[in-house]
Coordinates of C-alpha atoms in Angstrom, one line a residue:
M1 CA 24.9 -11.0 -33.3
F2 CA 24.6 -13.4 -30.4
D3 CA 21.3 -15.3 -30.3
F4 CA 20.2 -15.5 -26.7
S5 CA 17.2 -17.9 -27.4
S6 CA 19.6 -20.5 -29.3
L7 CA 22.0 -20.5 -26.3
S8 CA 19.0 -20.9 -23.8
N9 CA 17.8 -23.9 -25.7
N10 CA 21.4 -25.4 -26.1
L11 CA 21.8 -26.7 -22.4
E12 CA 24.5 -29.1 -23.3
G13 CA 26.9 -26.4 -24.9
Y14 CA 29.7 -25.9 -22.4
S15 CA 31.9 -24.2 -24.9
L16 CA 34.4 -21.4 -23.9
A17 CA 32.5 -18.9 -25.6
N18 CA 29.1 -19.8 -23.8
V19 CA 30.9 -19.6 -20.4
I20 CA 32.4 -16.3 -21.1
I21 CA 29.2 -14.9 -22.4
I22 CA 27.3 -16.2 -19.2
A23 CA 29.9 -14.6 -17.0
L24 CA 29.6 -11.2 -18.8
V25 CA 25.8 -11.2 -18.8
S26 CA 25.8 -12.1 -15.1
F27 CA 28.1 -9.2 -14.4
V28 CA 26.1 -6.7 -16.6
L29 CA 22.8 -7.7 -14.9
S30 CA 24.1 -7.7 -11.3
S31 CA 25.8 -4.3 -12.0
L32 CA 22.4 -2.9 -12.9
I33 CA 20.9 -4.2 -9.8
A34 CA 23.7 -2.8 -7.6
F35 CA 23.5 0.6 -9.5
T36 CA 19.6 0.7 -8.7
Y37 CA 20.5 -0.1 -5.1
Q38 CA 22.9 2.7 -4.8
K39 CA 20.5 5.2 -6.3
T40 CA 17.6 4.4 -4.2
V41 CA 19.1 3.5 -0.9
R42 CA 18.1 5.9 1.8
E43 CA 21.1 5.5 4.1
L44 CA 23.3 8.5 4.4
E45 CA 26.4 6.2 3.5
S46 CA 26.0 3.5 1.0
P47 CA 27.6 0.1 2.3
R48 CA 30.5 -0.1 -0.1
Y49 CA 31.4 -3.9 0.4
F50 CA 27.5 -4.7 0.2
I51 CA 27.4 -3.2 -3.3
Q52 CA 30.6 -5.0 -4.3
S53 CA 28.9 -8.2 -3.2
L54 CA 25.7 -7.6 -5.2
I55 CA 27.9 -7.3 -8.3
L56 CA 30.2 -10.2 -7.7
I57 CA 28.1 -12.9 -6.4
S58 CA 26.1 -13.6 -9.5
I59 CA 29.2 -14.7 -11.4
P60 CA 30.2 -17.6 -9.0
V61 CA 26.7 -18.6 -8.6
A62 CA 26.4 -18.8 -12.6
T63 CA 29.7 -20.7 -12.7
V64 CA 28.4 -23.2 -10.1
M65 CA 25.0 -23.7 -11.9
Q66 CA 26.8 -24.4 -15.0
A67 CA 29.3 -27.0 -13.5
I68 CA 26.2 -28.8 -11.9
G69 CA 24.3 -28.9 -15.0
D70 CA 21.7 -31.6 -14.9
S71 CA 23.5 -33.9 -12.7
L72 CA 21.9 -35.1 -9.5
A73 CA 25.3 -36.2 -8.1
R74 CA 27.0 -32.8 -8.5
G75 CA 23.9 -31.1 -7.0
L76 CA 24.1 -33.3 -3.8
G77 CA 27.8 -32.7 -3.8
L78 CA 27.2 -28.8 -3.8
L79 CA 24.5 -29.1 -1.3
G80 CA 26.9 -30.9 1.2
A81 CA 29.7 -28.4 0.4
L82 CA 27.5 -25.4 1.3
A83 CA 26.4 -27.2 4.3
I84 CA 30.1 -27.1 5.6
I85 CA 30.5 -23.5 5.0
R86 CA 29.0 -21.2 7.5
F87 CA 28.2 -17.7 6.3
R88 CA 28.2 -15.4 9.3
T89 CA 27.4 -12.2 7.8
T90 CA 23.9 -10.9 8.6
L91 CA 21.7 -8.4 6.7
R92 CA 19.5 -6.5 9.2
N93 CA 17.7 -4.6 6.6
P94 CA 15.1 -6.7 4.7
R95 CA 15.5 -4.5 1.7
N96 CA 19.1 -5.5 1.5
M97 CA 18.3 -9.0 1.7
V98 CA 15.9 -8.7 -1.4
F99 CA 18.6 -7.1 -3.4
M100 CA 21.1 -9.8 -2.5
F101 CA 18.5 -12.5 -3.5
A102 CA 17.9 -10.8 -6.8
S103 CA 21.6 -10.8 -7.7
I104 CA 21.7 -14.5 -6.8
S105 CA 18.6 -15.2 -8.9
V106 CA 20.4 -13.5 -11.9
G107 CA 23.3 -15.8 -11.3
I108 CA 21.1 -18.8 -11.2
A109 CA 19.1 -17.8 -14.3
C110 CA 22.1 -17.3 -16.3
G111 CA 23.9 -20.3 -15.0
V112 CA 21.1 -22.5 -16.4
Y113 CA 21.2 -20.5 -19.8
G114 CA 17.9 -18.6 -19.0
L115 CA 19.3 -15.5 -20.3
I116 CA 15.8 -14.0 -21.4
I117 CA 14.4 -14.7 -18.1
G118 CA 17.5 -13.0 -16.4
V119 CA 17.3 -10.0 -18.5
V120 CA 13.4 -9.6 -18.3
G121 CA 13.5 -10.2 -14.6
T122 CA 16.2 -7.8 -13.8
A123 CA 14.7 -5.1 -15.8
G124 CA 11.4 -5.7 -14.2
F125 CA 12.9 -5.8 -10.7
C126 CA 14.8 -2.4 -11.2
L127 CA 11.9 -0.8 -12.8
V128 CA 9.6 -1.6 -9.7
V129 CA 12.4 -0.4 -7.2
V130 CA 12.6 2.9 -9.0
I131 CA 8.7 3.3 -9.1
M132 CA 8.6 2.4 -5.3
H133 CA 11.4 4.9 -4.6
F134 CA 9.4 7.7 -6.0
S135 CA 5.9 6.7 -4.7
T136 CA 4.3 7.4 -1.4
I137 CA 5.1 3.9 -0.3
S138 CA 8.8 4.8 0.6
K139 CA 8.0 8.3 1.8
I140 CA 8.9 8.8 5.5
N141 CA 6.2 10.9 7.2
S142 CA 7.7 10.6 10.7
I143 CA 10.9 9.6 12.6
V144 CA 11.4 6.9 15.2
G145 CA 14.2 7.1 17.6
T146 CA 15.4 6.8 21.1
L147 CA 15.3 9.7 23.6
R148 CA 17.7 9.6 26.6
F149 CA 18.1 12.0 29.4
E150 CA 18.9 12.0 33.2
I151 CA 17.5 13.9 36.1
P152 CA 18.7 14.2 39.8
D153 CA 17.5 11.8 42.5
L154 CA 13.7 11.8 42.4
T155 CA 13.7 12.7 46.2
H156 CA 15.1 16.1 45.1
F157 CA 12.9 16.5 42.1
T158 CA 9.5 18.5 42.5
T159 CA 6.3 17.3 40.9
T160 CA 6.1 20.3 38.9
E161 CA 9.3 19.6 37.0
K162 CA 8.0 16.0 36.6
D163 CA 4.9 17.2 34.9
Q164 CA 6.7 19.6 32.8
I165 CA 8.9 16.8 31.4
D166 CA 5.9 14.5 30.8
Q167 CA 3.9 17.4 29.1
T168 CA 6.9 18.5 26.9
I169 CA 7.4 14.9 25.7
N170 CA 3.7 14.2 25.1
N171 CA 3.2 17.5 23.3
R172 CA 6.1 17.0 20.8
C173 CA 5.7 13.4 20.2
I174 CA 3.2 11.3 18.3
K175 CA 3.8 8.1 20.3
V176 CA 5.8 7.5 23.4
S177 CA 7.0 4.3 25.0
L178 CA 9.2 4.2 28.2
I179 CA 11.8 1.5 27.5
R180 CA 13.7 1.6 30.8
Y181 CA 15.0 3.7 33.6
G182 CA 17.7 3.1 36.1
I183 CA 20.0 4.7 38.7
N184 CA 23.5 6.1 37.6
K185 CA 26.1 6.9 40.3
R186 CA 28.1 9.9 39.6
K187 CA 30.7 12.0 41.4
K188 CA 30.0 15.7 42.1
N189 CA 32.7 17.8 43.9
K190 CA 34.3 14.6 44.8
E191 CA 31.1 13.2 46.6
P192 CA 29.0 10.3 45.0
V193 CA 25.6 11.5 43.8
E194 CA 22.8 9.5 42.1
A195 CA 21.1 10.5 39.0
V196 CA 17.8 8.7 37.3
A197 CA 18.4 7.8 33.7
F198 CA 15.4 7.6 31.5
E199 CA 15.1 5.9 27.9
Y200 CA 12.1 6.5 25.7
K201 CA 11.2 5.0 22.2
I202 CA 9.4 7.9 20.6
K203 CA 7.9 8.7 17.1
I204 CA 8.0 12.4 16.1
S205 CA 6.8 14.3 13.1
D206 CA 10.3 15.5 11.7
Q207 CA 13.9 16.5 12.5
E208 CA 12.8 20.1 13.4
A209 CA 10.4 18.8 16.1
A210 CA 13.1 16.5 17.5
K211 CA 15.4 19.4 17.9
K212 CA 12.8 21.6 19.6
L213 CA 12.0 18.5 22.0
V214 CA 15.8 18.3 22.9
N215 CA 16.1 22.1 23.5
E216 CA 13.0 22.1 25.6
L217 CA 14.0 19.3 27.8
S218 CA 17.4 20.8 28.1
G219 CA 15.8 23.9 29.3
I220 CA 14.0 22.3 32.2
K221 CA 15.7 22.7 35.6
G222 CA 17.5 19.6 36.6
V223 CA 17.3 17.9 33.2
F224 CA 20.8 17.0 31.7
N225 CA 22.4 14.8 29.2
V226 CA 19.6 14.9 26.7
K227 CA 20.2 12.8 23.6
F228 CA 18.0 11.7 20.7
N229 CA 19.2 9.0 18.5
F230 CA 17.6 8.0 15.1
N231 CA 16.9 4.3 14.6
D232 CA 18.3 2.4 11.5
G233 CA 16.6 1.3 8.4
Y234 CA 13.3 2.7 7.0
E235 CA 12.7 4.8 10.2
K236 CA 15.8 7.0 9.5
I237 CA 16.2 10.0 7.3

């Protein structure tokens, strides 16, 4: 049976067996992180290439750490090489960034022969992620999104209809913030007409309330093109 503690203490052992074991352990641990991410992610469609990156990135990181060893010159050379390479991929979701950092950390730990640290750290990280997934911390009690609709020119829109729109939005929404409004020029019966487009950022209780809000606004005379879009990330069901 392979002794992890003996390998961890033998930092000068760059044998082929050690290199293969490090690569395999990195692969297994990063796969566990990717599996945990896939089972706890809230997006409707899991980002396939991001999951593949979680699995793959630990192996080259571990390889680089083994190649550097305790050489200062190699470390400075790697720093210069990474400074030349520009990674243009951005991670908008902070949670995805944490998972990517966890996979990189696994590669670093395995690359310096800290296998016990890598195994225990990965197990602890995945356990905490699962606990948080089923706890009240990650429960979504409301929806945040963008509400858009259009009305005819304000000069042809009565005060009663304006008040009806405001009352409908305020009754259905928890919080409302007007982002922007502007004039859209359209053609009706081959003649140019103007419409006022409104865009709100709103917080509402659930999807059913959002559907009722859209239906009620669409039922008001003069209101058309009513749309409600959910925001990305944790504000999305």
